[in-house]
Coordinates of N, CA and C in Angstrom, one line a residue:
M1 N 60.2 -10.4 -41.7 CA 59.3 -10.0 -40.6 C 58.9 -8.5 -40.9
S2 N 57.6 -8.2 -40.7 CA 57.1 -6.9 -41.1 C 57.7 -5.9 -40.1
S3 N 57.6 -4.6 -40.6 CA 58.2 -3.5 -39.9 C 57.4 -3.3 -38.6
N4 N 58.1 -2.8 -37.6 CA 57.5 -2.6 -36.3 C 57.2 -1.1 -36.1
R5 N 57.4 -0.3 -37.1 CA 57.1 1.1 -37.1 C 55.7 1.4 -37.5
I6 N 55.2 2.5 -36.9 CA 53.8 2.9 -37.3 C 54.0 4.0 -38.3
R7 N 53.3 3.7 -39.5 CA 53.3 4.7 -40.6 C 51.9 5.3 -40.7
A8 N 51.7 6.6 -40.5 CA 50.4 7.2 -40.6 C 50.6 8.6 -41.2
K9 N 49.5 9.0 -41.9 CA 49.6 10.3 -42.6 C 49.1 11.4 -41.7
N10 N 48.4 11.1 -40.7 CA 47.8 12.1 -39.8 C 47.8 11.6 -38.4
P11 N 47.6 12.5 -37.4 CA 47.6 12.0 -36.0 C 46.5 11.1 -35.7
K12 N 45.3 11.2 -36.3 CA 44.2 10.3 -36.1 C 44.6 8.9 -36.5
D13 N 45.2 8.7 -37.6 CA 45.6 7.4 -38.1 C 46.7 6.8 -37.2
F14 N 47.6 7.7 -36.7 CA 48.6 7.3 -35.9 C 48.1 6.7 -34.6
F15 N 47.2 7.4 -33.9 CA 46.6 6.9 -32.7 C 45.7 5.7 -32.9
A16 N 45.1 5.6 -34.0 CA 44.3 4.4 -34.3 C 45.2 3.2 -34.5
Q17 N 46.3 3.3 -35.2 CA 47.2 2.2 -35.4 C 47.9 1.9 -34.0
L18 N 48.2 2.9 -33.3 CA 48.8 2.7 -31.9 C 47.9 1.9 -31.1
G19 N 46.6 2.2 -31.1 CA 45.6 1.5 -30.3 C 45.5 0.0 -30.7
D20 N 45.5 -0.2 -32.1 CA 45.4 -1.6 -32.6 C 46.7 -2.4 -32.1
R21 N 47.8 -1.7 -32.2 CA 49.1 -2.4 -31.8 C 49.1 -2.6 -30.3
A22 N 48.5 -1.7 -29.6 CA 48.5 -1.9 -28.1 C 47.7 -3.2 -27.8
K23 N 46.6 -3.4 -28.5 CA 45.8 -4.6 -28.2 C 46.6 -5.9 -28.6
L24 N 47.3 -5.9 -29.7 CA 48.1 -7.0 -30.1 C 49.3 -7.2 -29.2
A25 N 49.8 -6.0 -28.7 CA 51.0 -6.1 -27.8 C 50.6 -6.7 -26.5
F26 N 49.3 -6.4 -26.1 CA 48.8 -7.1 -24.8 C 48.8 -8.6 -25.0
V27 N 48.4 -9.1 -26.2 CA 48.4 -10.5 -26.4 C 49.8 -11.0 -26.4
G28 N 50.7 -10.3 -27.0 CA 52.1 -10.7 -27.0 C 52.7 -10.7 -25.6
C29 N 52.4 -9.7 -24.8 CA 52.8 -9.7 -23.4 C 52.3 -10.9 -22.6
G30 N 51.0 -11.3 -22.9 CA 50.4 -12.4 -22.2 C 51.1 -13.7 -22.6
Y31 N 51.4 -13.9 -23.8 CA 52.1 -15.1 -24.3 C 53.5 -15.2 -23.6
C32 N 54.2 -14.1 -23.6 CA 55.6 -14.0 -23.0 C 55.5 -14.4 -21.5
L33 N 54.6 -13.7 -20.8 CA 54.6 -13.9 -19.3 C 54.0 -15.2 -18.9
R34 N 53.3 -15.9 -19.8 CA 52.8 -17.2 -19.4 C 53.9 -18.3 -19.4
Q35 N 55.0 -18.0 -20.0 CA 56.1 -18.9 -20.0 C 56.9 -18.8 -18.7
P36 N 57.1 -19.9 -18.0 CA 57.7 -19.8 -16.6 C 59.0 -19.0 -16.6
K37 N 59.9 -19.2 -17.6 CA 61.2 -18.5 -17.5 C 61.1 -17.0 -17.6
Y38 N 60.2 -16.6 -18.5 CA 60.0 -15.1 -18.7 C 59.2 -14.5 -17.5
L39 N 58.3 -15.3 -16.9 CA 57.6 -14.9 -15.7 C 58.5 -14.7 -14.6
T40 N 59.5 -15.6 -14.5 CA 60.5 -15.5 -13.4 C 61.4 -14.3 -13.6
I41 N 61.7 -14.0 -14.9 CA 62.5 -12.8 -15.2 C 61.7 -11.5 -14.8
F42 N 60.4 -11.5 -15.1 CA 59.5 -10.4 -14.8 C 59.5 -10.2 -13.3
I43 N 59.3 -11.2 -12.5 CA 59.1 -11.1 -11.1 C 60.4 -10.6 -10.4
I44 N 61.5 -11.2 -10.8 CA 62.8 -10.8 -10.3 C 63.1 -9.3 -10.7
S45 N 62.8 -8.9 -11.9 CA 63.0 -7.5 -12.3 C 62.1 -6.6 -11.6
W46 N 60.9 -6.9 -11.4 CA 60.0 -6.1 -10.7 C 60.5 -5.8 -9.2
V47 N 60.8 -6.9 -8.6 CA 61.3 -6.7 -7.2 C 62.6 -5.9 -7.2
L48 N 63.5 -6.1 -8.2 CA 64.8 -5.4 -8.2 C 64.6 -3.9 -8.5
F49 N 63.8 -3.6 -9.5 CA 63.5 -2.1 -9.7 C 62.8 -1.5 -8.6
A50 N 61.8 -2.1 -8.0 CA 61.1 -1.6 -6.8 C 62.1 -1.3 -5.6
Y51 N 63.0 -2.3 -5.5 CA 64.0 -2.2 -4.4 C 64.9 -1.0 -4.6
I52 N 65.4 -0.9 -5.8 CA 66.4 0.2 -6.1 C 65.7 1.6 -6.0
F53 N 64.5 1.7 -6.5 CA 63.8 3.0 -6.4 C 63.5 3.3 -4.9
T54 N 63.1 2.3 -4.2 CA 62.8 2.5 -2.7 C 64.0 2.8 -1.9
F55 N 65.1 2.1 -2.3 CA 66.4 2.3 -1.6 C 66.9 3.8 -1.6
F56 N 66.7 4.4 -2.8 CA 67.1 5.8 -3.0 C 66.0 6.8 -2.9
R57 N 64.8 6.4 -2.4 CA 63.7 7.3 -2.3 C 63.9 8.4 -1.4
D58 N 64.7 8.2 -0.3 CA 65.0 9.3 0.6 C 66.4 9.9 0.4
G59 N 66.8 10.0 -0.9 CA 68.1 10.5 -1.2 C 69.2 9.5 -1.0
N60 N 70.4 10.0 -0.7 CA 71.5 9.1 -0.6 C 71.8 8.7 0.9
Y61 N 70.7 8.8 1.7 CA 70.9 8.5 3.1 C 71.3 7.0 3.3
N62 N 70.5 6.1 2.7 CA 70.8 4.7 2.9 C 72.1 4.3 2.3
W63 N 72.5 4.9 1.2 CA 73.8 4.6 0.5 C 74.9 5.1 1.4
A64 N 74.7 6.2 2.0 CA 75.8 6.7 2.9 C 76.0 5.8 4.1
I65 N 75.0 5.2 4.6 CA 75.1 4.3 5.7 C 75.8 3.0 5.2
I66 N 75.4 2.5 4.1 CA 75.9 1.2 3.6 C 77.4 1.4 3.3
S67 N 77.8 2.5 2.8 CA 79.2 2.7 2.4 C 80.0 3.2 3.6
S68 N 79.4 3.3 4.7 CA 80.2 3.8 5.9 C 80.9 2.6 6.6
G69 N 81.5 2.9 7.7 CA 82.3 1.9 8.4 C 81.5 1.0 9.4
L70 N 80.1 1.0 9.2 CA 79.3 0.2 10.1 C 79.6 -1.3 9.9
G71 N 79.2 -2.1 10.8 CA 79.4 -3.6 10.7 C 78.5 -4.2 9.7
A72 N 78.8 -5.4 9.3 CA 78.0 -6.1 8.3 C 76.6 -6.4 8.7
E73 N 76.5 -6.7 10.0 CA 75.1 -7.0 10.6 C 74.2 -5.8 10.5
K74 N 74.7 -4.6 10.8 CA 73.9 -3.3 10.7 C 73.6 -3.0 9.2
K75 N 74.5 -3.2 8.3 CA 74.3 -3.0 6.9 C 73.2 -3.9 6.4
L76 N 73.3 -5.2 6.8 CA 72.2 -6.2 6.3 C 70.9 -5.8 6.9
E77 N 70.9 -5.3 8.1 CA 69.6 -4.8 8.7 C 69.0 -3.7 7.9
I78 N 69.8 -2.8 7.5 CA 69.3 -1.7 6.7 C 68.8 -2.1 5.3
L79 N 69.5 -3.1 4.7 CA 69.1 -3.6 3.4 C 67.8 -4.4 3.6
G80 N 67.6 -5.1 4.7 CA 66.4 -5.8 5.0 C 65.2 -4.8 5.2
K81 N 65.4 -3.7 5.9 CA 64.4 -2.7 6.1 C 64.0 -2.1 4.8
C82 N 64.9 -1.9 3.9 CA 64.6 -1.3 2.6 C 63.7 -2.2 1.8
F83 N 64.0 -3.5 1.9 CA 63.1 -4.5 1.2 C 61.7 -4.5 1.7
L84 N 61.6 -4.4 3.1 CA 60.2 -4.4 3.7 C 59.5 -3.0 3.3
A85 N 60.4 -2.0 3.1 CA 59.8 -0.7 2.8 C 59.1 -0.7 1.4
I86 N 59.4 -1.7 0.6 CA 58.8 -1.7 -0.7 C 57.3 -1.8 -0.5
F87 N 56.8 -2.5 0.5 CA 55.4 -2.7 0.7 C 54.7 -1.4 1.2
S88 N 55.5 -0.5 1.8 CA 54.9 0.8 2.2 C 54.7 1.7 1.1
N89 N 55.2 1.4 -0.1 CA 54.9 2.2 -1.3 C 53.4 2.2 -1.6
F90 N 52.7 1.2 -1.2 CA 51.3 1.1 -1.6 C 50.4 2.1 -0.8
A91 N 51.1 2.8 0.2 CA 50.3 3.7 1.0 C 50.4 5.2 0.6
S92 N 51.2 5.5 -0.4 CA 51.3 6.9 -0.9 C 51.3 6.9 -2.4
F93 N 51.0 8.1 -2.9 CA 50.9 8.3 -4.3 C 52.2 8.1 -5.0
S94 N 53.3 8.8 -4.4 CA 54.6 8.6 -5.0 C 55.1 7.2 -4.9
G95 N 54.7 6.5 -3.9 CA 55.0 5.1 -3.7 C 54.4 4.2 -4.8
L96 N 53.1 4.5 -5.1 CA 52.4 3.8 -6.1 C 53.1 4.0 -7.5
G97 N 53.6 5.2 -7.6 CA 54.4 5.5 -8.9 C 55.6 4.6 -9.0
I98 N 56.2 4.4 -7.9 CA 57.4 3.5 -7.9 C 56.9 2.0 -8.2
I99 N 55.8 1.6 -7.6 CA 55.3 0.2 -7.9 C 55.0 0.0 -9.3
F100 N 54.2 1.0 -9.9 CA 53.8 0.8 -11.3 C 54.9 1.0 -12.3
L101 N 55.8 1.9 -12.0 CA 56.9 2.1 -12.9 C 57.8 0.9 -12.9
S102 N 58.0 0.3 -11.7 CA 58.8 -0.9 -11.6 C 58.1 -2.1 -12.3
F103 N 56.8 -2.1 -12.2 CA 56.0 -3.2 -12.9 C 56.2 -3.1 -14.4
F104 N 56.1 -1.9 -15.0 CA 56.2 -1.7 -16.4 C 57.6 -2.0 -16.9
Q105 N 58.6 -1.6 -16.1 CA 60.0 -1.8 -16.4 C 60.3 -3.3 -16.4
A106 N 59.7 -4.1 -15.5 CA 59.9 -5.5 -15.4 C 59.3 -6.2 -16.6
V107 N 58.1 -5.7 -17.1 CA 57.5 -6.3 -18.3 C 58.4 -6.0 -19.5
A108 N 58.9 -4.8 -19.6 CA 59.8 -4.5 -20.7 C 61.0 -5.4 -20.7
V109 N 61.6 -5.6 -19.5 CA 62.8 -6.5 -19.5 C 62.5 -7.9 -20.0
A110 N 61.3 -8.5 -19.5 CA 61.0 -9.8 -20.0 C 60.8 -9.8 -21.5
L111 N 60.1 -8.8 -22.0 CA 59.9 -8.7 -23.5 C 61.3 -8.6 -24.2
M112 N 62.2 -7.8 -23.7 CA 63.5 -7.6 -24.3 C 64.3 -8.9 -24.4
V113 N 64.2 -9.7 -23.3 CA 64.9 -11.0 -23.3 C 64.3 -11.9 -24.3
F114 N 62.9 -11.9 -24.4 CA 62.3 -12.7 -25.4 C 62.7 -12.4 -26.8
T115 N 62.6 -11.1 -27.2 CA 63.0 -10.6 -28.5 C 64.5 -10.9 -28.8
Y116 N 65.3 -10.7 -27.8 CA 66.7 -11.0 -28.0 C 67.0 -12.4 -28.3
K117 N 66.3 -13.3 -27.6 CA 66.5 -14.7 -27.8 C 66.0 -15.2 -29.2
N118 N 65.1 -14.4 -29.7 CA 64.6 -14.6 -31.1 C 65.4 -13.9 -32.1
R119 N 66.6 -13.4 -31.7 CA 67.5 -12.8 -32.6 C 67.1 -11.5 -33.3
N120 N 66.2 -10.8 -32.6 CA 65.8 -9.5 -33.1 C 66.5 -8.4 -32.3
K121 N 67.9 -8.3 -32.5 CA 68.7 -7.5 -31.6 C 68.4 -6.0 -31.8
T122 N 68.1 -5.6 -33.0 CA 67.9 -4.2 -33.2 C 66.7 -3.6 -32.4
A123 N 65.6 -4.4 -32.5 CA 64.4 -3.9 -31.7 C 64.7 -4.0 -30.2
T124 N 65.4 -5.0 -29.8 CA 65.8 -5.2 -28.4 C 66.6 -4.0 -27.9
L125 N 67.6 -3.6 -28.7 CA 68.5 -2.5 -28.3 C 67.7 -1.2 -28.3
N126 N 66.8 -1.0 -29.2 CA 66.0 0.2 -29.3 C 65.1 0.3 -28.0
G127 N 64.5 -0.9 -27.7 CA 63.7 -0.9 -26.5 C 64.4 -0.7 -25.2
A128 N 65.7 -1.3 -25.2 CA 66.5 -1.1 -24.0 C 66.9 0.4 -23.8
S129 N 67.2 1.0 -24.9 CA 67.7 2.4 -24.8 C 66.5 3.3 -24.3
T130 N 65.3 3.1 -24.8 CA 64.1 3.8 -24.4 C 63.8 3.5 -22.9
S131 N 64.0 2.2 -22.5 CA 63.7 1.8 -21.2 C 64.7 2.5 -20.2
V132 N 66.0 2.6 -20.6 CA 67.0 3.2 -19.8 C 66.6 4.7 -19.5
V133 N 66.2 5.4 -20.6 CA 65.8 6.8 -20.4 C 64.6 6.9 -19.4
A134 N 63.7 6.0 -19.6 CA 62.5 6.0 -18.7 C 62.9 5.7 -17.2
T135 N 63.9 4.8 -17.1 CA 64.4 4.5 -15.7 C 65.1 5.7 -15.1
A136 N 65.9 6.4 -15.9 CA 66.6 7.5 -15.4 C 65.7 8.6 -15.0
L137 N 64.6 8.9 -15.8 CA 63.6 9.9 -15.4 C 62.9 9.5 -14.2
G138 N 62.5 8.2 -14.1 CA 61.8 7.8 -13.0 C 62.6 7.8 -11.7
F139 N 63.9 7.6 -11.9 CA 64.8 7.7 -10.7 C 64.9 9.1 -10.2
L140 N 65.0 10.0 -11.1 CA 65.1 11.4 -10.7 C 63.8 11.9 -10.0
A141 N 62.6 11.5 -10.6 CA 61.4 12.0 -10.0 C 60.8 11.2 -8.9
L142 N 61.1 9.8 -8.9 CA 60.5 9.0 -7.9 C 61.5 8.3 -7.0
G143 N 62.5 7.7 -7.6 CA 63.4 6.9 -6.8 C 64.3 7.8 -5.9
C144 N 64.7 9.0 -6.4 CA 65.6 9.8 -5.6 C 65.2 11.3 -5.8
P145 N 64.1 11.7 -5.3 CA 63.7 13.1 -5.5 C 64.6 14.1 -4.9
T146 N 65.2 13.8 -3.7 CA 66.1 14.7 -3.1 C 67.5 14.8 -3.7
C147 N 68.0 13.7 -4.1 CA 69.3 13.7 -4.8 C 69.2 13.8 -6.3
G148 N 68.0 13.7 -6.8 CA 67.8 13.8 -8.3 C 67.4 15.1 -8.7
I149 N 66.2 15.5 -8.4 CA 65.7 16.8 -8.8 C 66.6 18.0 -8.2
S150 N 67.1 17.8 -7.0 CA 67.8 18.8 -6.3 C 69.1 19.1 -7.1
M151 N 69.6 18.1 -7.9 CA 70.8 18.4 -8.7 C 70.6 19.4 -9.7
L152 N 69.3 19.6 -10.1 CA 69.0 20.6 -11.1 C 68.8 22.0 -10.5
T153 N 68.7 22.0 -9.1 CA 68.3 23.3 -8.5 C 69.3 24.5 -8.8
P154 N 70.6 24.3 -8.8 CA 71.5 25.4 -9.2 C 71.2 26.0 -10.6
I155 N 70.9 25.1 -11.5 CA 70.6 25.5 -12.9 C 69.2 26.2 -12.9
L156 N 68.3 25.6 -12.2 CA 66.9 26.2 -12.2 C 66.9 27.6 -11.4
T157 N 67.8 27.7 -10.4 CA 67.8 29.0 -9.7 C 68.4 30.1 -10.6
A158 N 69.3 29.7 -11.4 CA 69.9 30.7 -12.3 C 68.9 31.1 -13.4
I159 N 67.9 30.2 -13.7 CA 66.9 30.5 -14.7 C 65.7 31.2 -14.1
A160 N 65.2 30.6 -13.0 CA 63.9 31.0 -12.5 C 64.1 31.8 -11.2
G161 N 65.3 31.9 -10.6 CA 65.5 32.6 -9.4 C 64.7 32.0 -8.2
T162 N 63.9 32.8 -7.5 CA 63.2 32.3 -6.3 C 62.1 31.3 -6.7
G163 N 61.8 31.2 -8.0 CA 60.8 30.2 -8.4 C 61.4 28.8 -8.7
A164 N 62.6 28.6 -8.3 CA 63.3 27.4 -8.7 C 62.6 26.2 -8.0
G165 N 62.2 26.4 -6.7 CA 61.6 25.3 -6.0 C 60.3 24.8 -6.7
A166 N 59.4 25.7 -7.0 CA 58.2 25.3 -7.7 C 58.5 24.7 -9.1
L167 N 59.5 25.2 -9.8 CA 59.9 24.7 -11.1 C 60.4 23.3 -10.9
S168 N 61.2 23.0 -9.8 CA 61.7 21.7 -9.6 C 60.5 20.7 -9.4
G169 N 59.5 21.1 -8.7 CA 58.3 20.2 -8.5 C 57.6 20.0 -9.8
T170 N 57.5 21.0 -10.6 CA 56.9 20.9 -12.0 C 57.6 19.9 -12.8
L171 N 59.0 20.0 -12.8 CA 59.8 19.2 -13.6 C 59.7 17.7 -13.1
G172 N 59.6 17.5 -11.8 CA 59.4 16.2 -11.3 C 58.2 15.5 -11.9
G173 N 57.1 16.3 -11.9 CA 55.8 15.7 -12.5 C 56.0 15.4 -13.9
I174 N 56.7 16.3 -14.7 CA 56.9 16.1 -16.1 C 57.7 14.9 -16.3
F175 N 58.8 14.7 -15.5 CA 59.6 13.5 -15.6 C 58.9 12.2 -15.5
I176 N 58.0 12.2 -14.5 CA 57.2 11.0 -14.2 C 56.3 10.7 -15.4
V177 N 55.6 11.7 -15.9 CA 54.7 11.5 -17.1 C 55.5 11.0 -18.3
V178 N 56.7 11.6 -18.6 CA 57.5 11.2 -19.7 C 58.0 9.8 -19.5
A179 N 58.4 9.5 -18.3 CA 58.9 8.1 -18.0 C 57.9 7.1 -18.3
F180 N 56.7 7.3 -17.8 CA 55.6 6.4 -18.1 C 55.3 6.2 -19.6
I181 N 55.3 7.4 -20.3 CA 55.0 7.3 -21.7 C 56.0 6.5 -22.4
L182 N 57.3 6.7 -22.1 CA 58.4 6.0 -22.7 C 58.3 4.5 -22.5
I183 N 58.1 4.1 -21.2 CA 58.1 2.7 -20.9 C 56.9 2.0 -21.5
I184 N 55.7 2.7 -21.5 CA 54.6 2.1 -22.1 C 54.7 2.0 -23.6
F185 N 55.3 3.0 -24.2 CA 55.6 2.9 -25.7 C 56.6 1.7 -26.0
T186 N 57.6 1.5 -25.1 CA 58.5 0.4 -25.3 C 57.8 -0.9 -25.2
I187 N 56.9 -1.1 -24.2 CA 56.1 -2.3 -24.0 C 55.2 -2.6 -25.2
I188 N 54.6 -1.5 -25.8 CA 53.7 -1.7 -26.9 C 54.6 -2.2 -28.1
R189 N 55.7 -1.5 -28.3 CA 56.6 -1.9 -29.4 C 57.1 -3.3 -29.3
L190 N 57.6 -3.7 -28.2 CA 58.2 -5.0 -28.0 C 57.1 -6.1 -27.9
G191 N 56.0 -5.7 -27.2 CA 54.9 -6.7 -27.1 C 54.3 -7.0 -28.5
Y192 N 54.2 -6.0 -29.4 CA 53.7 -6.2 -30.7 C 54.7 -7.1 -31.5
L193 N 56.0 -6.9 -31.3 CA 57.0 -7.7 -31.9 C 56.9 -9.1 -31.5
V194 N 56.6 -9.3 -30.2 CA 56.5 -10.7 -29.7 C 55.3 -11.3 -30.4
F195 N 54.2 -10.6 -30.5 CA 53.0 -11.1 -31.2 C 53.3 -11.6 -32.6
I196 N 54.1 -10.7 -33.3 CA 54.5 -11.1 -34.7 C 55.3 -12.4 -34.7
I197 N 56.3 -12.4 -33.8 CA 57.2 -13.6 -33.8 C 56.4 -14.9 -33.5
V198 N 55.5 -14.8 -32.5 CA 54.7 -16.0 -32.1 C 53.7 -16.4 -33.2
S199 N 53.1 -15.4 -33.9 CA 52.2 -15.6 -35.0 C 52.9 -16.3 -36.1
A200 N 54.1 -15.8 -36.4 CA 54.9 -16.4 -37.5 C 55.3 -17.9 -37.2
E201 N 55.7 -18.1 -35.9 CA 56.0 -19.5 -35.5 C 54.8 -20.4 -35.6
N202 N 53.7 -19.9 -35.2 CA 52.4 -20.7 -35.2 C 52.0 -21.1 -36.6
Y203 N 52.2 -20.1 -37.5 CA 51.8 -20.3 -38.9 C 52.8 -21.3 -39.5
K204 N 54.1 -21.2 -39.2 CA 55.1 -22.1 -39.7 C 54.8 -23.5 -39.3
E205 N 54.5 -23.7 -38.0 CA 54.2 -25.0 -37.5 C 52.9 -25.6 -38.1
K206 N 51.9 -24.8 -38.3 CA 50.7 -25.2 -38.9 C 50.9 -25.6 -40.3
H207 N 51.7 -24.8 -41.0 CA 52.0 -25.1 -42.4 C 52.8 -26.4 -42.6
E208 N 53.8 -26.6 -41.7 CA 54.6 -27.9 -41.7 C 53.7 -29.1 -41.4
R209 N 52.8 -29.0 -40.5 CA 51.9 -30.1 -40.1 C 51.0 -30.4 -41.3
K210 N 50.6 -29.4 -42.0 CA 49.7 -29.6 -43.1 C 50.4 -30.3 -44.3
N211 N 51.7 -29.9 -44.5 CA 52.4 -30.5 -45.6 C 52.8 -32.0 -45.3
S212 N 53.0 -32.2 -43.9 CA 53.4 -33.6 -43.6 C 52.2 -34.5 -43.6

């Protein structure tokens, strides 16, 4: 199987090859998500990521309630409200960030399962590690802005003094951008690999039919 790495002598060639691979990766994603089992994985993952990000969107408030001594009925009520709150994400810019980041993460999960089942564990692990970093950054900037970015406040205060608050906001924006870049890069890499795998299988089947 051909290499999944981009080899370019200059930035122009790199972005040209990246664009070409993105187109083929889109075809690979389409093939993967057209299969019911991977579509199911995608849907479940999307809902799960969206739920986790939404659950911690207001800091550790919901977690503190769930881990308290409240009755099971009250805890289930809170969990249910958090699920319904997923739909409220469409009404705000940060909420849309949660929806889209969850969407891309879910696509990456479906692609990782596909490549893993096709015994390409190295690419799957590389994609998983990049996806984890993207999730962590997204969690800090989107899923838990109060308990995430605020953890950096003492360090930022020591560095920037009274400008720590503004710097925290800037870092939050940077984290979001980096998270999206990483997860999209992961999707391109794994989607392109799916395209290669499917193309090789189709060629093999066609060649076998011709010989038979």
